[in-house]
Coordinates of C-alpha atoms and ligand atoms in Angstrom, one line a residue:
Chain A
M1 CA -11.6 -19.6 -13.8
T2 CA -14.8 -19.6 -15.7
E3 CA -14.8 -20.5 -19.3
T4 CA -15.5 -17.9 -21.8
T5 CA -16.2 -18.7 -25.4
L6 CA -14.2 -16.6 -27.7
E7 CA -15.3 -17.0 -31.3
P8 CA -13.4 -14.8 -33.7
L9 CA -15.5 -15.3 -36.8
A10 CA -14.0 -14.8 -40.2
A11 CA -16.8 -12.4 -41.2
D12 CA -16.2 -10.5 -38.0
A13 CA -12.5 -9.8 -38.6
G14 CA -11.2 -7.0 -36.5
F15 CA -13.7 -7.6 -33.7
L16 CA -13.5 -9.7 -30.6
T17 CA -16.9 -11.2 -29.9
V18 CA -17.6 -12.7 -26.5
N19 CA -20.6 -14.8 -26.1
K20 CA -21.3 -16.0 -22.6
R21 CA -24.4 -17.5 -21.2
P22 CA -25.4 -16.3 -17.7
T23 CA -24.2 -18.9 -15.3
V24 CA -27.3 -20.4 -13.7
Q25 CA -26.7 -21.9 -10.3
K26 CA -28.6 -25.1 -10.8
D27 CA -26.8 -27.7 -8.7
S28 CA -26.1 -31.0 -10.4
A29 CA -29.0 -30.8 -12.9
D30 CA -27.3 -29.4 -16.0
N31 CA -23.8 -30.1 -14.8
R32 CA -21.9 -31.7 -17.5
W33 CA -19.0 -33.8 -16.4
H34 CA -15.8 -31.7 -16.4
I35 CA -12.3 -33.0 -16.3
P36 CA -10.8 -31.2 -13.2
A37 CA -7.9 -28.9 -14.0
F38 CA -5.5 -30.8 -11.9
V39 CA -6.0 -34.0 -13.9
L40 CA -5.1 -32.1 -17.1
R41 CA -2.1 -30.6 -15.3
L42 CA -1.0 -34.2 -14.5
L43 CA -1.2 -35.4 -18.1
S44 CA 2.2 -34.4 -19.4
P45 CA 4.2 -35.4 -16.4
I46 CA 2.6 -38.9 -16.6
A47 CA 3.3 -39.2 -20.2
L48 CA 6.9 -38.3 -19.5
L49 CA 7.2 -40.9 -16.8
L50 CA 5.8 -43.5 -19.1
L51 CA 8.3 -42.6 -21.8
W52 CA 11.1 -42.8 -19.2
E53 CA 9.9 -46.2 -18.0
L54 CA 9.7 -47.5 -21.5
A55 CA 13.2 -46.3 -22.3
S56 CA 14.6 -47.9 -19.1
Q57 CA 12.9 -51.2 -19.8
A58 CA 14.2 -51.2 -23.3
G59 CA 17.7 -50.7 -21.9
W60 CA 18.2 -47.3 -23.6
I61 CA 18.8 -45.7 -20.2
P62 CA 21.1 -47.8 -18.0
S63 CA 20.3 -47.7 -14.3
R64 CA 23.8 -46.5 -13.7
V65 CA 22.7 -43.2 -15.4
I66 CA 19.3 -43.1 -13.9
A67 CA 17.0 -45.7 -12.5
A68 CA 13.6 -46.6 -14.0
P69 CA 10.6 -44.9 -12.4
S70 CA 9.2 -48.3 -11.3
Q71 CA 12.5 -49.1 -9.5
I72 CA 12.5 -45.6 -7.9
G73 CA 8.9 -46.2 -6.8
G74 CA 9.8 -49.5 -5.3
T75 CA 12.7 -48.2 -3.4
L76 CA 10.7 -45.2 -2.2
W77 CA 8.0 -47.5 -0.9
A78 CA 10.6 -49.7 0.9
M79 CA 12.2 -46.6 2.4
I80 CA 8.8 -45.3 3.6
V81 CA 7.8 -48.6 5.1
S82 CA 11.1 -49.1 6.9
G83 CA 10.8 -45.6 8.4
E84 CA 14.3 -44.7 7.0
L85 CA 12.9 -42.0 4.8
G86 CA 10.9 -40.5 7.7
K87 CA 13.9 -40.4 9.9
H88 CA 16.1 -38.6 7.4
L89 CA 13.3 -36.3 6.3
W90 CA 12.7 -35.2 9.9
V91 CA 16.3 -34.4 10.4
S92 CA 16.5 -32.3 7.2
L93 CA 13.2 -30.5 8.0
H94 CA 14.4 -29.8 11.4
R95 CA 17.6 -28.3 10.2
A96 CA 16.0 -26.2 7.5
L97 CA 13.2 -24.9 9.6
L98 CA 15.4 -24.1 12.6
G99 CA 17.9 -22.3 10.4
L100 CA 15.1 -20.5 8.5
G101 CA 13.3 -19.6 11.8
I102 CA 16.4 -18.1 13.3
G103 CA 17.5 -16.4 10.1
V104 CA 14.1 -14.8 9.5
T105 CA 13.8 -13.7 13.1
I106 CA 17.2 -12.0 12.9
G107 CA 16.3 -10.4 9.6
V108 CA 13.0 -9.1 10.8
V109 CA 14.4 -7.7 14.0
A110 CA 17.3 -6.0 12.2
A111 CA 15.0 -4.6 9.5
L112 CA 12.7 -3.2 12.1
V113 CA 15.6 -1.6 13.9
T114 CA 17.1 0.0 10.8
G115 CA 13.8 0.7 9.1
L116 CA 12.0 2.4 11.9
S117 CA 14.8 4.5 13.4
K118 CA 17.4 6.7 11.8
R119 CA 19.9 5.9 14.5
G120 CA 19.3 2.2 14.1
E121 CA 20.0 2.6 10.4
L122 CA 23.3 4.4 11.1
I123 CA 24.5 1.8 13.5
L124 CA 23.2 -1.4 11.9
D125 CA 22.7 -0.9 8.2
S126 CA 26.3 -0.7 7.0
P127 CA 27.5 -3.8 8.7
M128 CA 24.5 -5.6 7.4
Q129 CA 25.2 -4.4 3.9
M130 CA 28.8 -5.5 4.1
L131 CA 27.9 -8.9 5.4
R132 CA 25.3 -9.5 2.8
T133 CA 27.8 -9.3 0.0
I134 CA 29.6 -12.4 1.4
P135 CA 28.0 -15.6 -0.2
S136 CA 27.1 -17.6 2.9
L137 CA 28.6 -20.8 1.4
A138 CA 32.0 -19.0 1.3
L139 CA 31.9 -18.9 5.0
V140 CA 32.1 -22.7 5.3
P141 CA 35.9 -22.9 5.9
L142 CA 35.7 -20.3 8.6
F143 CA 32.6 -21.7 10.2
I144 CA 34.2 -25.2 10.3
L145 CA 37.3 -23.7 12.0
W146 CA 35.2 -21.9 14.5
F147 CA 32.4 -24.3 15.2
G148 CA 33.7 -27.6 14.1
I149 CA 31.9 -29.6 11.5
G150 CA 28.9 -30.5 13.5
E151 CA 25.2 -29.5 13.5
F152 CA 25.9 -26.0 14.7
T153 CA 27.9 -25.1 11.6
K154 CA 25.1 -26.4 9.4
I155 CA 22.4 -24.4 11.1
A156 CA 24.6 -21.4 11.2
L157 CA 25.1 -21.5 7.4
I158 CA 21.4 -21.7 6.8
V159 CA 20.9 -18.8 9.2
T160 CA 23.4 -16.6 7.4
G161 CA 21.9 -17.4 4.1
T162 CA 18.3 -16.7 5.1
T163 CA 18.8 -13.6 7.2
F164 CA 19.6 -11.1 4.4
P165 CA 16.8 -11.6 2.0
V166 CA 14.3 -10.9 4.7
Y167 CA 16.4 -8.1 6.1
L168 CA 16.8 -6.3 2.8
N169 CA 13.3 -6.7 1.6
L170 CA 11.6 -5.8 4.8
F171 CA 13.9 -2.8 5.2
S172 CA 13.1 -1.5 1.8
G173 CA 9.5 -2.3 2.3
I174 CA 9.4 -0.1 5.4
R175 CA 11.2 2.7 3.7
N176 CA 9.2 2.6 0.5
I177 CA 5.8 2.9 2.1
D178 CA 3.9 5.5 0.2
P179 CA 4.8 8.8 1.9
K180 CA 1.3 10.0 1.2
L181 CA -0.1 7.3 3.5
I182 CA 2.3 8.4 6.2
E183 CA 1.1 11.9 5.7
A184 CA -2.5 10.8 5.9
A185 CA -1.7 9.1 9.2
N186 CA -0.1 12.2 10.4
T187 CA -3.1 14.4 9.5
L188 CA -5.3 11.8 11.3
G189 CA -3.2 12.4 14.4
L190 CA -1.7 9.0 14.8
N191 CA 1.2 8.8 17.1
R192 CA 4.4 6.9 16.3
R193 CA 3.3 3.7 17.8
E194 CA 0.0 3.8 15.9
L195 CA 1.7 4.8 12.7
I196 CA 4.0 1.7 12.9
W197 CA 1.1 -0.6 13.8
H198 CA -1.5 0.7 11.4
V199 CA 0.6 1.9 8.5
I200 CA 4.2 0.8 8.4
L201 CA 3.9 -2.9 9.4
P202 CA 0.9 -3.8 7.2
G203 CA 2.4 -1.7 4.4
S204 CA 5.7 -3.6 4.5
L205 CA 4.2 -7.0 4.8
P206 CA 4.2 -7.7 1.0
S207 CA 7.9 -7.0 0.9
F208 CA 8.4 -9.2 3.9
F209 CA 6.8 -12.1 2.1
V210 CA 9.0 -11.5 -0.9
G211 CA 12.0 -11.8 1.3
L212 CA 10.6 -14.8 3.0
R213 CA 10.3 -16.6 -0.3
Y214 CA 13.9 -15.8 -1.2
S215 CA 15.0 -17.0 2.2
L216 CA 13.1 -20.2 1.7
G217 CA 14.8 -20.9 -1.6
I218 CA 18.1 -20.2 0.0
S219 CA 17.5 -22.4 3.0
W220 CA 16.8 -25.2 0.7
L221 CA 19.9 -24.7 -1.3
A222 CA 22.0 -24.3 1.9
L223 CA 20.4 -27.5 3.2
V224 CA 21.4 -29.5 0.2
F225 CA 24.9 -28.1 0.5
V226 CA 25.5 -28.5 4.2
E227 CA 24.0 -32.0 4.2
Q228 CA 26.7 -33.2 1.9
I229 CA 29.5 -32.4 4.4
N230 CA 30.1 -34.9 7.1
T231 CA 26.6 -35.9 8.0
T232 CA 25.1 -39.1 9.3
A233 CA 21.5 -38.2 8.8
G234 CA 19.3 -36.1 6.5
I235 CA 18.2 -36.2 2.9
G236 CA 21.6 -34.8 1.8
F237 CA 23.3 -37.7 3.6
L238 CA 21.0 -40.2 1.9
A239 CA 22.0 -38.7 -1.4
S240 CA 25.7 -38.7 -0.9
D241 CA 25.6 -42.1 0.6
A242 CA 23.6 -43.3 -2.4
R243 CA 26.3 -41.7 -4.7
D244 CA 28.9 -43.9 -3.1
F245 CA 26.9 -47.0 -3.9
M246 CA 25.8 -45.7 -7.3
R247 CA 22.1 -45.9 -6.3
T248 CA 20.6 -43.5 -8.7
D249 CA 17.1 -44.5 -7.5
V250 CA 17.8 -43.2 -4.0
I251 CA 19.4 -40.0 -5.5
V252 CA 16.3 -39.3 -7.5
I253 CA 14.2 -39.9 -4.4
C254 CA 16.2 -37.3 -2.6
L255 CA 15.8 -34.8 -5.4
L256 CA 12.0 -35.5 -5.4
I257 CA 11.8 -34.9 -1.7
Y258 CA 13.7 -31.6 -1.9
S259 CA 11.3 -30.5 -4.6
V260 CA 8.2 -31.7 -2.9
L261 CA 9.1 -30.1 0.3
G262 CA 10.0 -26.9 -1.5
L263 CA 6.5 -26.9 -3.1
V264 CA 4.8 -27.7 0.1
I265 CA 6.5 -24.8 2.0
D266 CA 5.8 -22.5 -0.9
G267 CA 2.2 -23.5 -0.8
I268 CA 2.1 -22.7 2.9
I269 CA 3.6 -19.3 2.3
R270 CA 1.1 -18.7 -0.5
T271 CA -1.8 -19.5 1.9
L272 CA -0.3 -17.2 4.5
E273 CA -0.1 -14.4 1.9
R274 CA -3.7 -15.0 0.9
Y275 CA -4.8 -14.3 4.4
A276 CA -2.3 -11.6 5.4
L277 CA -2.5 -9.7 2.1
A278 CA -6.2 -10.2 1.4
W279 CA -6.5 -6.5 0.7
R280 CA -4.2 -6.6 -2.4
P281 CA -6.0 -6.1 -5.7
T282 CA -4.7 -9.5 -7.0
F283 CA -6.4 -11.3 -4.1
V284 CA -9.3 -9.0 -3.6
R285 CA -11.1 -9.9 -6.8
T286 CA -10.7 -13.7 -6.7
Chain B
M1 CA -6.8 13.0 21.1
A2 CA -7.8 14.8 24.2
V3 CA -5.2 17.5 23.5
D4 CA -7.1 18.5 20.4
L5 CA -10.1 19.6 22.4
A6 CA -8.2 21.1 25.2
I7 CA -6.1 23.5 23.2
D8 CA -8.7 24.3 20.6
R9 CA -9.8 27.8 21.4
S10 CA -12.0 28.4 18.4
N11 CA -15.2 27.0 19.7
G12 CA -14.8 26.1 23.3
A13 CA -15.3 29.6 24.7
S14 CA -18.5 31.5 25.6
G15 CA -20.9 33.1 23.1
A16 CA -19.2 36.5 23.7
D17 CA -16.1 35.1 22.1
T18 CA -18.0 34.1 19.0
S19 CA -19.2 37.6 18.5
R20 CA -15.5 38.8 18.5
N21 CA -15.0 36.6 15.5
P22 CA -12.8 33.9 16.7
A23 CA -11.7 33.0 13.2
P24 CA -10.7 29.3 13.2
V25 CA -7.9 30.2 10.8
Q26 CA -5.7 33.3 11.3
L27 CA -2.6 33.8 9.3
R28 CA -0.4 36.9 9.7
N29 CA 2.7 37.6 7.6
V30 CA 3.2 34.0 7.0
V31 CA 6.3 33.2 5.0
R32 CA 7.3 29.9 3.6
Q33 CA 10.2 29.5 1.3
F34 CA 12.0 26.7 -0.4
G35 CA 15.6 27.8 -0.9
E36 CA 15.5 31.2 -2.5
Q37 CA 12.0 30.8 -3.7
R38 CA 9.4 32.5 -1.5
V39 CA 6.3 30.4 -2.1
I40 CA 4.2 32.1 0.5
D41 CA 5.2 35.7 1.1
E42 CA 3.8 37.6 4.1
L43 CA 0.4 36.2 3.6
D44 CA -2.6 37.2 5.7
L45 CA -5.7 35.1 5.8
D46 CA -8.7 34.8 8.1
I47 CA -11.4 32.2 7.7
A48 CA -14.6 32.6 9.8
P49 CA -16.3 29.7 11.6
A50 CA -18.3 27.6 9.1
E51 CA -17.1 29.7 6.2
F52 CA -16.6 28.0 2.9
V53 CA -13.5 29.4 1.2
A54 CA -12.2 28.4 -2.2
L55 CA -8.6 29.0 -3.0
L56 CA -7.7 29.5 -6.7
G57 CA -4.4 30.1 -8.2
A58 CA -2.2 29.2 -11.1
S59 CA -0.2 26.0 -10.9
G60 CA 2.8 26.4 -8.6
S61 CA 1.3 29.5 -6.9
G62 CA 1.6 27.8 -3.6
K63 CA -1.9 26.6 -2.9
T64 CA -0.9 23.1 -1.8
T65 CA 1.9 24.6 0.3
L66 CA -0.5 26.9 2.1
L67 CA -2.9 24.0 2.7
R68 CA -0.2 21.8 4.0
M69 CA 0.9 24.4 6.5
L70 CA -2.7 24.7 7.7
A71 CA -2.9 20.9 7.9
G72 CA 0.3 20.8 10.0
L73 CA 2.2 18.9 7.4
D74 CA 4.6 21.7 6.7
S75 CA 6.1 24.3 8.9
I76 CA 6.1 28.1 8.4
D77 CA 9.3 30.0 8.2
S78 CA 8.1 33.1 9.9
G79 CA 4.8 34.8 10.8
Q80 CA 1.9 33.7 12.8
L81 CA -0.4 30.9 12.1
R82 CA -3.4 29.8 14.2
V83 CA -5.5 26.9 13.3
P84 CA -7.8 24.6 15.3
L85 CA -6.2 21.3 16.2
A86 CA -9.5 19.7 15.2
R87 CA -8.8 19.7 11.5
A88 CA -8.9 17.2 8.8
A89 CA -7.6 17.1 5.2
V90 CA -8.6 15.4 2.1
F91 CA -6.3 15.4 -0.9
Q92 CA -6.6 14.7 -4.6
E93 CA -5.9 11.0 -3.9
P94 CA -8.0 9.4 -1.2
R95 CA -4.9 8.2 0.7
L96 CA -6.8 5.3 2.2
M97 CA -4.8 2.5 3.8
P98 CA -5.1 -0.3 1.2
W99 CA -4.9 -3.0 3.9
K100 CA -7.9 -1.6 5.8
S101 CA -11.5 -2.0 4.8
A102 CA -13.6 1.1 4.4
W103 CA -14.9 1.2 7.9
R104 CA -11.5 0.5 9.4
N105 CA -10.1 3.4 7.4
V106 CA -12.8 5.6 8.9
V107 CA -12.1 4.4 12.4
L108 CA -8.5 5.3 11.9
G109 CA -9.7 8.9 11.9
L110 CA -11.2 8.5 15.4
R111 CA -8.9 9.0 18.3
N112 CA -11.1 7.7 21.0
G113 CA -11.5 4.1 20.2
A114 CA -15.0 4.5 18.8
G115 CA -16.1 1.5 17.0
K116 CA -17.7 0.2 13.8
R117 CA -21.1 1.7 14.5
H118 CA -19.7 5.2 14.4
A119 CA -17.8 4.5 11.2
E120 CA -20.9 2.9 9.6
Q121 CA -22.8 6.0 10.4
A122 CA -20.2 8.2 8.8
L123 CA -20.1 6.0 5.7
T124 CA -23.9 6.1 5.4
E125 CA -23.7 9.8 5.5
V126 CA -21.6 9.8 2.3
G127 CA -23.8 7.2 0.7
L128 CA -21.6 4.2 1.2
A129 CA -23.6 2.1 3.6
H130 CA -23.3 -0.8 1.3
R131 CA -19.5 -0.6 1.0
V132 CA -18.6 -0.7 4.7
T133 CA -16.4 -3.8 4.6
A134 CA -14.9 -3.2 1.1
F135 CA -11.2 -2.9 0.6
P136 CA -10.0 0.3 -1.1
A137 CA -8.8 -1.7 -4.1
T138 CA -12.4 -2.5 -4.9
L139 CA -13.7 1.0 -4.6
S140 CA -14.2 3.4 -7.5
G141 CA -12.4 6.7 -7.5
G142 CA -15.5 8.5 -6.3
E143 CA -16.3 5.9 -3.6
A144 CA -12.7 6.0 -2.3
Q145 CA -12.9 9.8 -2.2
R146 CA -16.1 9.6 -0.2
V147 CA -14.5 7.2 2.3
A148 CA -11.8 9.8 2.6
L149 CA -14.4 12.4 3.3
A150 CA -16.1 10.3 5.8
R151 CA -12.8 9.6 7.5
A152 CA -12.1 13.4 7.7
L153 CA -15.6 14.3 8.9
V154 CA -15.9 11.7 11.5
R155 CA -13.3 13.7 13.4
E156 CA -15.7 16.6 13.7
P157 CA -13.1 19.0 12.4
K158 CA -13.5 22.7 12.9
L159 CA -11.5 23.2 9.8
L160 CA -11.8 20.9 6.7
L161 CA -9.0 21.2 4.2
L162 CA -9.6 20.0 0.7
D163 CA -6.8 20.0 -1.8
E164 CA -8.3 19.5 -5.3
P165 CA -10.4 16.6 -3.9
F166 CA -12.5 16.2 -7.1
A167 CA -9.8 16.8 -9.6
A168 CA -9.3 13.1 -10.4
L169 CA -13.0 12.3 -10.7
D170 CA -15.1 12.2 -13.8
A171 CA -17.4 15.1 -14.5
L172 CA -20.6 13.3 -13.4
T173 CA -19.1 12.1 -10.2
R174 CA -17.7 15.5 -9.5
I175 CA -21.2 17.1 -9.8
R176 CA -22.5 14.6 -7.2
M177 CA -19.6 15.2 -5.0
H178 CA -20.3 19.0 -5.1
Q179 CA -23.7 18.4 -3.7
L180 CA -22.4 15.9 -1.1
I181 CA -19.8 18.3 0.1
I182 CA -22.3 21.1 0.5
D183 CA -24.7 18.8 2.4
L184 CA -21.9 17.6 4.7
W185 CA -20.7 21.1 5.2
R186 CA -24.2 22.3 6.2
K187 CA -24.5 19.4 8.6
H188 CA -21.2 19.5 10.3
T189 CA -20.5 23.2 9.8
P190 CA -16.7 23.1 9.7
A191 CA -14.8 26.0 8.1
V192 CA -13.7 24.8 4.7
L193 CA -10.7 25.7 2.6
L194 CA -11.1 24.1 -0.8
V195 CA -8.1 24.3 -3.1
T196 CA -9.2 24.0 -6.7
H197 CA -8.2 24.9 -10.2
D198 CA -11.8 24.8 -11.4
V199 CA -13.3 28.3 -11.4
D200 CA -16.8 27.0 -11.8
E201 CA -16.4 24.7 -8.8
A202 CA -15.2 27.6 -6.7
I203 CA -18.2 29.7 -7.5
L204 CA -20.6 26.9 -7.1
L205 CA -19.4 26.0 -3.6
A206 CA -17.8 28.8 -1.8
D207 CA -18.9 31.8 0.3
R208 CA -15.6 33.5 -0.7
V209 CA -13.1 32.9 -3.4
I210 CA -9.5 33.9 -2.9
V211 CA -6.9 34.1 -5.5
L212 CA -3.3 33.3 -4.7
A213 CA -0.5 34.9 -6.7
D214 CA 3.1 35.6 -5.9
G215 CA 2.7 34.1 -2.5
K216 CA 0.0 36.6 -1.5
I217 CA -3.7 36.8 -1.7
A218 CA -4.0 38.8 -4.9
D219 CA -7.7 39.2 -4.7
E220 CA -10.8 37.9 -3.1
L221 CA -14.4 37.9 -4.0
R222 CA -17.4 37.2 -1.9
I223 CA -19.9 35.0 -3.8
E224 CA -23.4 36.3 -2.9
L225 CA -25.3 34.0 -5.2
P226 CA -28.1 32.2 -3.4
R227 CA -27.4 28.6 -2.6
Q228 CA -28.5 25.7 -4.8
R229 CA -26.3 27.4 -7.3
S230 CA -25.9 26.5 -10.9
T231 CA -23.8 27.8 -13.7
A232 CA -27.0 29.1 -15.4
Q233 CA -27.7 31.4 -12.5
P234 CA -27.8 35.1 -13.3
G235 CA -24.6 36.7 -12.2
F236 CA -22.6 33.5 -12.4
Q237 CA -21.0 34.2 -15.7
A238 CA -20.0 37.7 -14.6
I239 CA -18.2 36.3 -11.5
R240 CA -16.6 33.7 -13.6
T241 CA -15.3 36.2 -16.1
R242 CA -13.9 38.3 -13.4
L243 CA -12.2 35.5 -11.6
L244 CA -10.7 34.2 -14.8
R245 CA -9.3 37.7 -15.5
L246 CA -7.8 37.8 -12.0
L247 CA -6.1 34.5 -12.9
G248 CA -4.8 36.0 -16.1
V249 CA -7.2 34.3 -18.5
D250 CA -9.3 36.3 -20.9
A251 CA -12.5 34.4 -21.0
T252 CA -14.1 36.7 -23.5
A253 CA -11.8 35.5 -26.2
G254 CA -13.6 32.8 -28.2
H255 CA -16.0 30.4 -26.6
A256 CA -15.6 30.8 -22.9
P257 CA -12.9 28.1 -22.4
Q258 CA -12.8 25.7 -19.5
V259 CA -9.2 26.5 -18.7
P260 CA -7.5 24.1 -16.4
L261 CA -5.2 26.4 -14.5
D262 CA -3.2 23.6 -12.9
A263 CA -1.0 21.9 -15.4
E264 CA -0.7 18.4 -14.2
P265 CA 3.0 17.8 -14.9
A266 CA 4.2 20.6 -12.8
H267 CA 1.9 19.6 -10.1
A268 CA 3.1 16.0 -10.2
A269 CA 6.8 17.1 -10.1
A270 CA 6.2 19.2 -7.0
E271 CA 4.4 16.4 -5.4
Q272 CA 7.2 14.1 -6.1
R273 CA 9.8 16.4 -4.5
R274 CA 7.6 16.6 -1.5
R275 CA 7.4 12.8 -1.2
F276 CA 11.1 12.6 -0.9
A277 CA 11.4 15.5 1.4
R278 CA 8.7 13.8 3.5
T279 CA 10.2 10.3 3.7
S280 CA 13.5 11.4 4.9
R281 CA 11.8 13.5 7.5
V282 CA 9.4 11.0 8.9
F283 CA 12.1 8.5 9.9
T284 CA 14.5 11.0 11.3
T285 CA 12.2 12.2 14.0
E286 CA 12.5 9.9 16.9
Ligands
ADP301 N1 9.1 20.5 -0.7 C1 9.4 21.4 -1.7 N2 10.7 21.7 -2.0 C2 11.0 22.6 -2.9 N3 10.0 23.3 -3.6 C3 8.7 23.1 -3.3 C4 8.4 22.1 -2.3 N4 7.0 22.1 -2.3 C5 6.6 23.0 -3.2 N5 7.6 23.6 -3.8 C6 7.5 24.7 -4.8 O1 6.6 25.6 -4.3 C7 5.8 26.1 -5.4 C8 4.4 26.0 -5.0 O2 4.0 24.6 -5.0 P1 2.5 24.1 -4.7 O3 2.2 24.7 -3.4 O4 2.5 22.7 -4.9 O5 1.7 24.9 -5.8 P2 0.2 24.6 -6.3 O6 -0.4 23.7 -5.3 O7 -0.4 26.0 -6.2 O8 0.2 24.1 -7.7 C9 6.2 25.3 -6.6 O9 7.1 26.2 -7.4 C10 6.9 24.1 -6.1 O10 7.9 23.8 -7.0
MG302 MG1 -1.4 21.8 -5.7

């Protein structure tokens, strides 16, 4: 954002005075050196890390409780170099994205069926509503009985967790499109196909993204959970393995990776939204 | 749509037909009721080609209902209704698709795949040549309403339906819009039905003012004032007083009040009901 000087003067009590010089686009010349915002943003995390490191070095925090940042960094580097981290990361990513992809696809298709046709709603909505009330993790025993304890169960759990947020949000997005816009489309003589293409789908896209974000969060959560049960690879496996050997540094690395990946994927979705929803007032003016 | 032109009988026939007054709008004994309430009660109405008719009436008198029937958004319960298929409507809100830029919104009104050039032309006509690619969220109320007008007119309607299109605009913008609508009407020569609660607006714009009460046309008045009208014109005040009396307002009492005949809350409530009625309908028709 641009900086605006607000100077509430004592003599001026009761008024807000904004003094702002016109921004002259003179490259470099009068450019004072600014600290970039991201550097400022990094300040407090770095301070925290330093404190943590100091406390560990001083022996206030034993490594059995949590390892020192330096130790964590060292282990992280070693794991990256040996390729171990990459291998497990790939397995986890693959699981999450596969489950998410399937779940979102099912959710979208189901929402389109129920959202766009009354008959579809009659047939499909009530089973979906019943299923969604079951927490997907509660299905673990049943899934293990049905599908064994292998990869299929893991993906299936992620799928069941991610389907419903997309389904529910997209469905309500479709149904809550401003009826005035639908009327406008009708007065313009759009047929049903055109109505869906020009009005309903773009209009429900924001809701889809809301659902997608929820699904993402859930896929992550489900991933953490399923990777603790009988796995031989994946970030979750790394973590539970590290637990057995009391390697708090590895556990922290796993947590870090979960959160970084979460951030990255969130960033990707944000970017997608910025393009797909460029018309929204919040995006339009930036 | 091709059908529009094929079935439209109002303008396609020979000159002989025109002399027999092929009114684009013909209503005979039209009835529309909601439950017990007869909103439109055996109403007769003719609108001649290129005639500008203003429809006045108290709030809840059924003006919007009548206009919606003419726009094909609402059905009649009994009677005869004949309107050209080439018709377009503009409502109080612009009803632009927020996800489409101005010109894409205009193109939405075109059924024959005409492109950007045509839309640009239409936008130029309403003075928006510089806003062609703008998203609706960035348009002012007046600009958005002009896009809506462009979208309606680009369809070359034989009948243009306007439901209080200026009600939400500020006074200055409204004056400009009055001039614009007259210019566009002269250029495109559609028959116009303008619903308004502003008596002055009706007198300034219309060839004929009709007053709706108890579901019927209570009275009508031909406005013979020469064009380029103004409220200062001789004869204007007399017409105004008369119309206000028809509407049950005694304008002689006190200082000629600007009475808003349409109380906003009632209007909004009716609109709300219609929304719900509408949503449930749109999705049930397959
Ligand atoms: N869909 C509807 N269902 C029930 N009543 C309605 C509906 N639409 C309009 N009405 C009623 O019809 C009457 C006329 O409404 P309307 O045409 O909106 O009036 P106006 O536009 O003249 O203010 C009102 O009493 C309103 O409550
Ligand atoms: Mg109305």
